């Protein structure tokens, strides 16, 4: 296949883009009363409305043809079948196996991994239920009241996002805390109010070498030992989830409390693995099974739906359309569900660590743009913060809006107000307000012609700002599982089209390497000379100031 942007289909898309780039969605809706029906899809209780995008039927035909030409179908099967599609690390990518419910084997190097997956899940559930039912006892024979998950990136964001999202399904007398930042404030603030006799730690690290996590884990261990007097009670209060079981054991964690993950699970795709331990403790095994079921059903949809009916494929293609043709640099994720408040942060890692790449699968630097800058915030909060730019700024920011038809504790007065904003914002972003409309409004307010003239340009909304809306019945575990998977697979499809490996993350290595060198330079107060002038200047300023702040005991 020719390189992406030299392919004839890409050129067709480019020509088509030039035909439609000045079209306005307002006209598209005026001309086609069926637009919503044509451009919306369903998966169980999730409605995906993408009709408020700058696309025509022809656009979608070309985009689906592009997906076809990029062999999406074969790539999907390669992933589910355990081929080593993570080519730079020569690994399979099998987070899908962790939620596989069909009972069929999944082979890695000829070996069925499903028995090990099921066994590990069983162990996770057993420990979680022991803690939930208060059978698990701490060193004073008291039940656990607080669980602290120490991890970062994929060993943090997924569990954090899910436990927040499923708050209504959680035990209320068991608190789950998350510590990720090596900044001592994070662990200090967390431990300050906790009782070591009733606190249980999970050290979550696929590698068990990540500096932030290991420093925090050591502090937690020391805090525990200081209170207990020795390390004899660690097995009652510490567990680990890692693919580096040896290192977890060396840290002092009882083998029975060490949970395995595998190299074919990427960190940012690991919430389905034993990394889910804090989730299962919070929501229990039945709810967790529902989460897995929702995920599995979205996997099935991805595997079996035609490209045109396929939600992740459609999401991916819309992203390509804006990213590569409209030159949009960003995308916003705007949940109108308070419980999804960590969803944008979670997706930031999922998307940007996966597709923030400039080298293709063959090792060449790409000549087109890849993953967007993803950002987001709870929709209502964002309306009062950055929606101004979405409505009237100079940048095109395609946005995803997510909202529940009803809430776990639905209070009609609140929910209607919330939903009125969902519908109003997507309509406003699409339609905008024309000069004539703005003029008529100002006139009706009684402004004279001079005042109207001065104000009018500011009152015009260009509109034509794309949004895709996900409406779901309520944020149940199954629905959440499906939503996460739709995004996971969207990212995968985009990676295939851009011909990049979405499953490595070499870009985070350089900073880590330099930090470990600089860490040693901070062991003394001697001036540093080996960096550029800015880095030297910053390090030396820090050294001077810490002496002033703390006297000679600055180390
Ligand atoms: O630094 C990036 C990263 O490797 C992520 O991909 C990963 O989720 C995170 O660090 C944490 O890694 P670990 O689980 O090995 O501590």
XYZ file of C-alpha atoms and ligand atoms in Angstrom:
571
model
C 0.000 0.000 0.000
C 1.368 3.471 -0.807
C 2.167 5.726 2.085
C -0.934 7.131 3.710
C -1.132 10.583 2.200
C 0.077 9.444 -1.222
C -2.733 6.911 -1.538
C -5.409 7.685 -4.101
C -8.073 7.469 -1.428
C -6.326 10.102 0.649
C -6.193 12.327 -2.416
C -9.897 11.715 -2.993
C -10.572 12.682 0.600
C -8.458 15.792 0.168
C -10.389 16.818 -2.929
C -13.658 16.108 -1.151
C -12.471 18.162 1.826
C -11.984 21.135 -0.489
C -15.581 20.732 -1.657
C -17.120 20.584 1.813
C -14.809 22.626 4.004
C -16.980 25.724 3.765
C -20.270 23.879 4.200
C -22.211 24.761 7.291
C -23.917 22.113 9.403
C -26.881 24.439 9.771
C -27.530 24.043 6.019
C -26.874 20.328 6.180
C -29.605 19.954 8.791
C -31.957 22.239 6.838
C -31.475 20.174 3.725
C -31.868 16.747 5.270
C -34.493 16.058 7.903
C -33.150 12.505 8.265
C -29.672 13.579 9.251
C -29.943 12.439 12.874
C -31.186 8.987 11.806
C -28.474 8.668 9.196
C -25.650 9.688 11.455
C -26.352 7.977 14.732
C -25.527 4.485 15.980
C -26.453 2.391 18.992
C -24.759 -0.100 21.238
C -27.055 -1.432 23.968
C -28.132 1.627 25.958
C -25.551 3.915 24.367
C -26.713 6.232 21.610
C -23.888 7.761 19.592
C -25.079 10.802 17.657
C -22.468 12.094 15.254
C -24.819 14.065 13.049
C -23.423 17.377 14.351
C -20.166 16.848 12.505
C -19.044 18.541 9.303
C -19.602 15.449 7.202
C -21.842 14.383 4.372
C -22.770 10.855 3.365
C -20.026 11.080 0.770
C -17.487 12.061 3.444
C -18.379 9.030 5.496
C -18.245 6.761 2.423
C -14.713 7.954 1.682
C -13.663 7.600 5.316
C -15.052 4.069 5.603
C -13.253 3.232 2.357
C -10.052 4.506 3.954
C -10.605 2.210 6.947
C -11.192 -0.651 4.532
C -8.039 0.144 2.609
C -6.036 0.210 5.850
C -7.184 -3.386 6.501
C -8.903 -2.500 9.755
C -10.751 -5.804 9.820
C -7.525 -7.828 9.627
C -5.851 -5.658 12.253
C -8.770 -6.154 14.630
C -8.434 -9.904 14.290
C -4.661 -9.711 14.674
C -5.130 -7.937 17.971
C -7.800 -10.284 19.325
C -5.807 -13.309 18.124
C -2.719 -12.307 20.078
C -0.360 -11.437 17.217
C 2.624 -9.367 18.349
C 1.210 -6.127 16.949
C 3.227 -4.097 19.460
C 6.146 -4.406 17.045
C 8.772 -2.349 18.876
C 8.430 -4.496 21.980
C 7.510 -7.655 20.096
C 4.438 -8.177 22.241
C 0.854 -9.190 21.791
C -1.781 -6.643 22.833
C -4.394 -8.580 24.703
C -6.253 -6.420 27.177
C -9.305 -7.797 25.341
C -8.524 -11.264 26.780
C -8.975 -9.867 30.294
C -12.677 -9.298 29.616
C -13.185 -12.240 27.301
C -16.427 -13.969 28.285
C -16.810 -16.449 25.451
C -14.871 -19.257 27.126
C -12.732 -19.796 24.027
C -8.949 -20.045 24.289
C -6.718 -17.075 23.513
C -3.239 -18.129 22.474
C 0.047 -16.348 23.101
C 3.034 -18.228 21.668
C 0.803 -21.280 21.355
C -0.290 -21.207 24.981
C -3.850 -20.536 26.134
C -3.677 -17.558 28.503
C -7.305 -17.750 29.626
C -6.789 -20.151 32.564
C -4.171 -17.800 34.053
C -6.405 -14.756 33.409
C -9.366 -16.430 35.148
C -7.224 -17.645 38.034
C -5.800 -14.195 38.703
C -9.249 -12.628 38.574
C -10.452 -15.222 41.058
C -7.616 -14.324 43.433
C -8.350 -10.604 43.101
C -12.022 -11.212 43.870
C -11.175 -13.391 46.855
C -8.996 -10.750 48.478
C -11.436 -7.970 47.607
C -14.379 -9.836 49.109
C -12.389 -10.663 52.251
C -11.736 -6.955 52.738
C -15.303 -5.946 51.874
C -16.879 -8.476 54.214
C -14.465 -7.553 57.027
C -12.999 -11.017 57.186
C -9.573 -9.618 56.357
C -8.095 -8.361 59.582
C -5.261 -5.988 60.313
C -2.662 -6.401 63.017
C -5.043 -5.487 65.875
C -7.606 -7.872 64.464
C -9.610 -4.917 63.172
C -11.290 -4.791 59.745
C -9.870 -2.646 56.961
C -11.450 0.795 56.639
C -9.049 2.416 54.148
C -7.321 1.130 51.050
C -4.462 3.135 49.533
C -3.527 2.412 45.931
C 0.012 3.573 45.180
C 0.663 3.713 41.444
C 0.907 6.100 38.529
C -0.177 6.329 34.878
C -2.088 3.220 33.919
C -1.613 1.823 37.415
C -3.539 4.795 38.762
C -5.764 6.600 36.277
C -7.947 3.651 35.231
C -8.791 2.470 38.759
C -9.207 6.065 39.949
C -11.526 6.930 37.068
C -13.638 3.784 37.504
C -13.978 3.988 41.284
C -15.076 7.624 40.943
C -17.453 6.786 38.125
C -19.072 3.969 40.075
C -19.308 5.766 43.410
C -23.012 4.904 43.786
C -22.091 1.217 43.553
C -19.378 1.426 46.202
C -19.323 0.514 49.866
C -19.638 3.701 51.860
C -17.697 2.607 54.921
C -14.604 1.616 52.968
C -12.502 4.467 51.621
C -10.279 4.056 48.589
C -7.401 6.536 48.301
C -5.051 7.004 45.396
C -1.475 8.223 45.714
C 0.446 8.823 42.496
C 2.608 11.903 42.908
C 6.130 11.543 44.295
C 5.578 15.011 45.762
C 5.537 14.184 49.473
C 2.349 16.215 49.909
C 0.358 13.513 48.198
C 1.263 10.647 50.485
C 1.546 12.829 53.594
C -1.906 14.310 53.102
C -3.308 10.833 52.514
C -1.685 9.052 55.442
C -2.178 11.874 57.902
C -5.722 10.853 58.746
C -5.335 7.098 58.437
C -4.970 4.437 61.077
C -2.224 1.938 60.180
C -4.127 -0.839 61.945
C -7.031 -0.499 59.491
C -5.172 0.601 56.345
C -4.375 -1.706 53.450
C -1.914 -0.753 50.703
C -1.822 -1.845 47.081
C 1.479 -1.189 45.345
C 0.420 -1.113 41.697
C 3.236 -1.064 39.196
C 3.571 -3.197 36.115
C 7.340 -2.753 36.126
C 7.803 -2.336 39.888
C 10.596 0.081 39.042
C 8.725 3.343 38.461
C 10.468 5.901 40.655
C 7.369 7.773 41.820
C 5.624 4.593 42.877
C 8.641 2.999 44.524
C 9.459 6.113 46.569
C 5.838 6.344 47.740
C 5.713 2.597 48.449
C 8.836 2.828 50.605
C 7.359 5.758 52.553
C 4.138 3.802 53.104
C 6.083 0.791 54.302
C 8.128 2.919 56.680
C 4.952 4.589 58.001
C 3.494 1.168 58.688
C 6.692 -0.138 60.343
C 7.023 2.993 62.488
C 3.569 2.429 63.887
C 3.804 -1.326 64.300
C 7.394 -1.403 65.512
C 8.663 -3.973 62.972
C 7.859 -5.485 59.596
C 6.107 -8.581 60.948
C 2.621 -7.353 59.940
C 3.329 -6.372 56.338
C 1.472 -9.375 54.970
C -1.755 -8.167 56.588
C -1.434 -4.664 55.157
C 0.382 -4.762 51.818
C -0.346 -6.251 48.431
C 1.167 -5.686 44.996
C 0.080 -5.929 41.389
C 2.939 -6.316 38.951
C 4.426 -8.283 36.095
C 7.668 -8.126 38.100
C 6.607 -10.561 40.811
C 10.192 -11.076 41.925
C 10.691 -7.378 42.728
C 7.355 -7.233 44.555
C 8.404 -10.138 46.748
C 11.815 -8.596 47.348
C 10.019 -5.465 48.533
C 8.675 -7.656 51.297
C 5.199 -8.432 50.074
C 3.825 -11.854 50.850
C 3.611 -14.042 47.724
C -0.075 -14.667 48.419
C -0.720 -10.943 48.146
C 1.132 -10.450 44.870
C -1.059 -10.357 41.790
C 0.266 -11.010 38.368
C -0.085 -8.973 35.202
C 1.479 -9.848 31.895
C 3.654 -8.094 29.350
C 0.820 -8.304 26.801
C -1.225 -5.849 28.901
C -0.196 -2.241 28.300
C -0.231 -0.054 31.423
C -2.874 2.303 30.052
C -5.071 -0.659 29.073
C -4.616 -2.493 32.360
C -7.678 -1.585 34.395
C -9.205 -4.920 33.354
C -6.315 -6.839 34.929
C -5.409 -7.288 38.606
C -4.729 -3.540 38.527
C -8.492 -3.491 39.139
C -7.995 -4.635 42.751
C -9.056 -1.268 44.264
C -12.044 -1.207 41.913
C -13.206 -4.667 42.974
C -12.720 -3.742 46.628
C -14.853 -0.654 46.064
C -17.700 -2.044 43.947
C -17.630 -5.793 44.629
C -17.357 -8.759 42.331
C -20.827 -8.643 40.772
C -20.501 -5.046 39.692
C -16.995 -5.708 38.427
C -18.301 -8.624 36.369
C -20.854 -6.251 34.876
C -18.086 -3.822 33.983
C -16.271 -6.668 32.227
C -19.494 -7.735 30.513
C -20.073 -4.223 29.152
C -16.485 -4.172 27.946
C -16.868 -7.569 26.318
C -20.038 -6.499 24.513
C -18.260 -3.450 23.131
C -15.425 -5.765 22.006
C -17.973 -7.938 20.226
C -19.518 -4.907 18.591
C -16.088 -3.758 17.424
C -15.284 -7.176 16.017
C -18.561 -7.919 14.332
C -20.315 -4.681 13.314
C -19.800 -3.533 9.737
C -17.452 -0.564 9.443
C -20.426 1.726 8.807
C -22.211 0.521 11.943
C -19.093 0.374 14.045
C -18.938 3.049 16.736
C -15.174 2.976 17.480
C -14.371 2.938 13.754
C -16.704 5.888 13.173
C -15.241 7.796 16.141
C -11.748 7.163 14.792
C -12.593 8.308 11.284
C -14.186 11.518 12.499
C -11.006 12.183 14.465
C -8.889 11.604 11.352
C -11.160 13.917 9.357
C -10.627 16.822 11.738
C -7.024 16.080 12.618
C -5.677 15.519 9.133
C -7.986 17.539 6.898
C -9.337 20.387 9.024
C -5.969 20.547 10.782
C -7.615 20.541 14.209
C -4.880 20.112 16.798
C -7.041 19.215 19.751
C -10.149 17.408 20.837
C -12.243 17.934 23.956
C -14.021 15.313 26.042
C -16.841 16.839 28.045
C -18.796 14.538 30.336
C -22.057 15.889 31.740
C -21.931 13.384 34.558
C -20.088 14.385 37.697
C -18.998 10.812 38.281
C -17.075 10.894 35.005
C -14.897 13.729 36.209
C -11.691 11.702 35.856
C -12.653 10.385 32.413
C -10.822 13.123 30.463
C -7.629 12.573 32.489
C -7.891 8.837 31.950
C -8.405 9.317 28.207
C -5.519 11.725 28.044
C -3.108 8.927 28.883
C -4.984 6.362 26.804
C -4.991 8.544 23.710
C -1.889 10.696 23.955
C 0.493 8.012 25.211
C -0.827 5.695 22.500
C -0.941 7.953 19.477
C 1.460 10.764 20.331
C 4.027 9.311 17.897
C 5.919 10.714 14.927
C 7.535 7.517 13.663
C 5.584 4.939 11.685
C 5.663 1.149 11.980
C 8.524 0.993 9.475
C 10.630 3.477 11.440
C 10.127 6.485 9.144
C 9.134 9.901 10.363
C 5.534 10.506 9.303
C 4.585 13.388 7.012
C 1.120 13.888 8.468
C -0.163 14.711 11.914
C -1.088 11.965 14.375
C -2.738 11.980 17.815
C -4.510 15.155 18.919
C -4.041 17.055 22.159
C -6.904 15.684 24.209
C -8.286 17.742 27.027
C -11.521 17.916 28.908
C -13.497 18.730 31.968
C -16.957 18.207 33.345
C -19.165 19.882 30.727
C -21.030 22.200 33.083
C -17.791 23.424 34.689
C -16.189 23.822 31.268
C -19.087 25.959 30.045
C -18.102 28.511 32.658
C -14.391 28.169 31.949
C -13.314 27.484 28.373
C -16.471 27.150 26.253
C -15.981 30.766 25.152
C -13.088 29.559 23.013
C -15.108 26.638 21.674
C -17.909 28.978 20.570
C -16.055 32.027 19.327
C -12.338 31.256 19.332
C -10.197 30.917 16.225
C -9.559 27.192 16.697
C -11.685 24.276 15.677
C -12.068 21.996 18.693
C -14.144 18.890 17.945
C -15.792 17.758 21.159
C -17.318 14.603 22.564
C -20.218 15.115 24.942
C -21.277 12.304 27.289
C -24.476 12.403 29.314
C -26.782 10.040 31.219
C -30.522 9.963 30.509
C -30.991 9.456 34.221
C -28.823 9.288 37.287
C -28.504 6.702 40.030
C -30.101 9.172 42.433
C -32.151 11.122 39.956
C -33.547 14.451 41.116
C -35.639 15.680 38.213
C -35.064 19.383 38.854
C -31.286 18.911 38.719
C -31.257 16.465 35.891
C -33.455 18.463 33.558
C -31.300 21.530 34.145
C -28.219 19.446 33.375
C -29.658 17.942 30.210
C -30.981 21.265 28.954
C -27.356 22.366 28.877
C -26.266 19.278 26.953
C -28.812 19.881 24.229
C -28.366 23.649 24.200
C -24.596 23.530 23.919
C -24.480 21.035 21.078
C -27.140 23.009 19.234
C -25.378 26.321 19.844
C -22.016 24.947 18.763
C -23.548 23.556 15.583
C -25.890 26.412 14.623
C -24.133 29.438 15.986
C -25.888 32.771 15.608
C -25.921 34.676 12.326
C -25.420 38.395 11.922
C -29.124 38.809 11.098
C -30.187 36.893 14.185
C -27.809 38.833 16.402
C -28.992 42.123 14.872
C -32.648 41.249 15.423
C -31.951 40.354 19.045
C -30.136 43.601 19.788
C -32.845 45.579 18.059
C -35.488 43.816 20.142
C -33.548 44.778 23.254
C -33.994 48.412 22.219
C -30.395 49.301 21.322
C -29.918 52.158 18.893
C -28.077 51.676 15.589
C -24.721 52.960 16.871
C -24.799 50.672 19.880
C -25.814 47.748 17.681
C -22.984 48.478 15.270
C -20.443 48.480 18.092
C -21.706 45.291 19.684
C -22.847 43.258 16.714
C -19.534 41.514 15.750
C -19.184 40.213 19.296
C -22.676 38.782 19.295
C -22.170 36.619 16.221
C -21.438 32.931 16.733
C -19.917 31.252 13.678
C -21.276 27.825 14.663
C -20.208 24.791 12.620
C -18.310 23.541 15.662
C -18.485 19.745 15.674
C -19.741 17.645 18.551
C -20.492 13.948 18.903
C -22.899 13.065 21.692
C -23.075 9.871 23.714
C -26.363 9.493 25.557
C -26.627 6.466 27.812
C -29.371 5.353 30.184
C -27.316 5.703 33.340
C -23.693 5.230 34.274
C -24.003 1.573 35.245
C -20.899 -0.627 35.467
C -21.784 -2.263 32.131
C -22.285 1.050 30.363
C -19.034 2.397 31.746
C -17.231 -0.757 30.574
C -18.606 -0.263 27.080
C -17.769 3.444 26.955
C -14.151 2.850 27.948
C -13.771 0.164 25.308
C -15.262 2.342 22.557
C -12.494 4.851 23.221
C -9.791 2.188 23.508
C -10.700 0.849 20.088
C -11.052 4.289 18.565
C -7.441 4.900 19.542
C -6.411 1.552 18.051
C -8.133 2.260 14.710
C -6.525 5.669 14.452
C -3.127 4.135 15.160
C -3.653 1.660 12.325
C -4.666 4.371 9.885
C -1.697 6.525 10.882
C 0.485 3.417 10.621
C 1.943 3.922 14.084
C 2.348 1.538 17.001
C -0.204 2.640 19.604
C 1.107 0.260 22.239
C 4.602 1.408 23.132
C 5.599 4.637 24.922
C 9.272 5.300 24.247
C 8.608 9.005 24.523
C 8.397 8.845 28.291
C 11.860 7.312 28.653
C 14.152 10.295 28.072
C 12.765 12.317 30.981
C 13.000 9.262 33.256
C 16.642 8.653 32.245
C 17.651 12.253 32.851
C 15.773 12.399 36.160
C 17.637 9.394 37.517
C 20.980 11.076 36.701
C 19.900 14.418 38.122
C 18.634 12.710 41.286
C 22.264 11.889 42.173
C 23.350 15.443 41.469
C 20.857 16.569 44.105
C 22.586 14.451 46.745
C 24.976 17.273 47.548
C 25.039 21.025 47.358
C 27.991 21.323 44.967
C 27.165 23.475 41.947
C 26.216 21.537 38.820
C 27.976 22.328 35.565
C 27.228 19.532 33.091
C 23.913 20.727 31.629
C 22.818 23.622 29.472
C 22.784 27.002 31.195
C 19.072 26.900 31.937
C 19.124 23.458 33.544
C 22.333 24.284 35.460
C 20.818 27.591 36.542
C 17.623 25.961 37.792
C 19.410 23.155 39.634
C 21.878 25.508 41.251
C 19.182 27.995 42.252
C 17.296 25.102 43.872
C 20.415 23.991 45.745
C 21.146 27.509 46.991
C 17.586 28.107 48.075
C 17.202 24.819 49.886
C 20.261 25.670 51.971
C 18.701 29.015 52.820
C 15.317 27.399 53.538
C 16.540 24.619 55.728
C 20.047 25.602 56.798
C 22.785 23.014 56.516
C 20.307 20.165 57.135
C 19.043 20.557 53.652
C 19.941 17.028 52.587
O 5.928 6.394 32.190
C 4.864 5.894 31.478
C 4.418 4.595 32.043
O 5.271 3.594 31.651
C 2.985 4.283 31.643
O 2.886 3.729 30.403
C 2.562 3.416 32.764
O 1.161 3.288 32.814
C 3.147 4.154 33.931
O 4.381 4.630 33.455
C 3.334 3.355 35.181
O 4.176 2.263 34.983
P 4.261 1.083 36.023
O 2.897 0.483 36.128
O 5.263 0.134 35.454
O 4.706 1.655 37.325
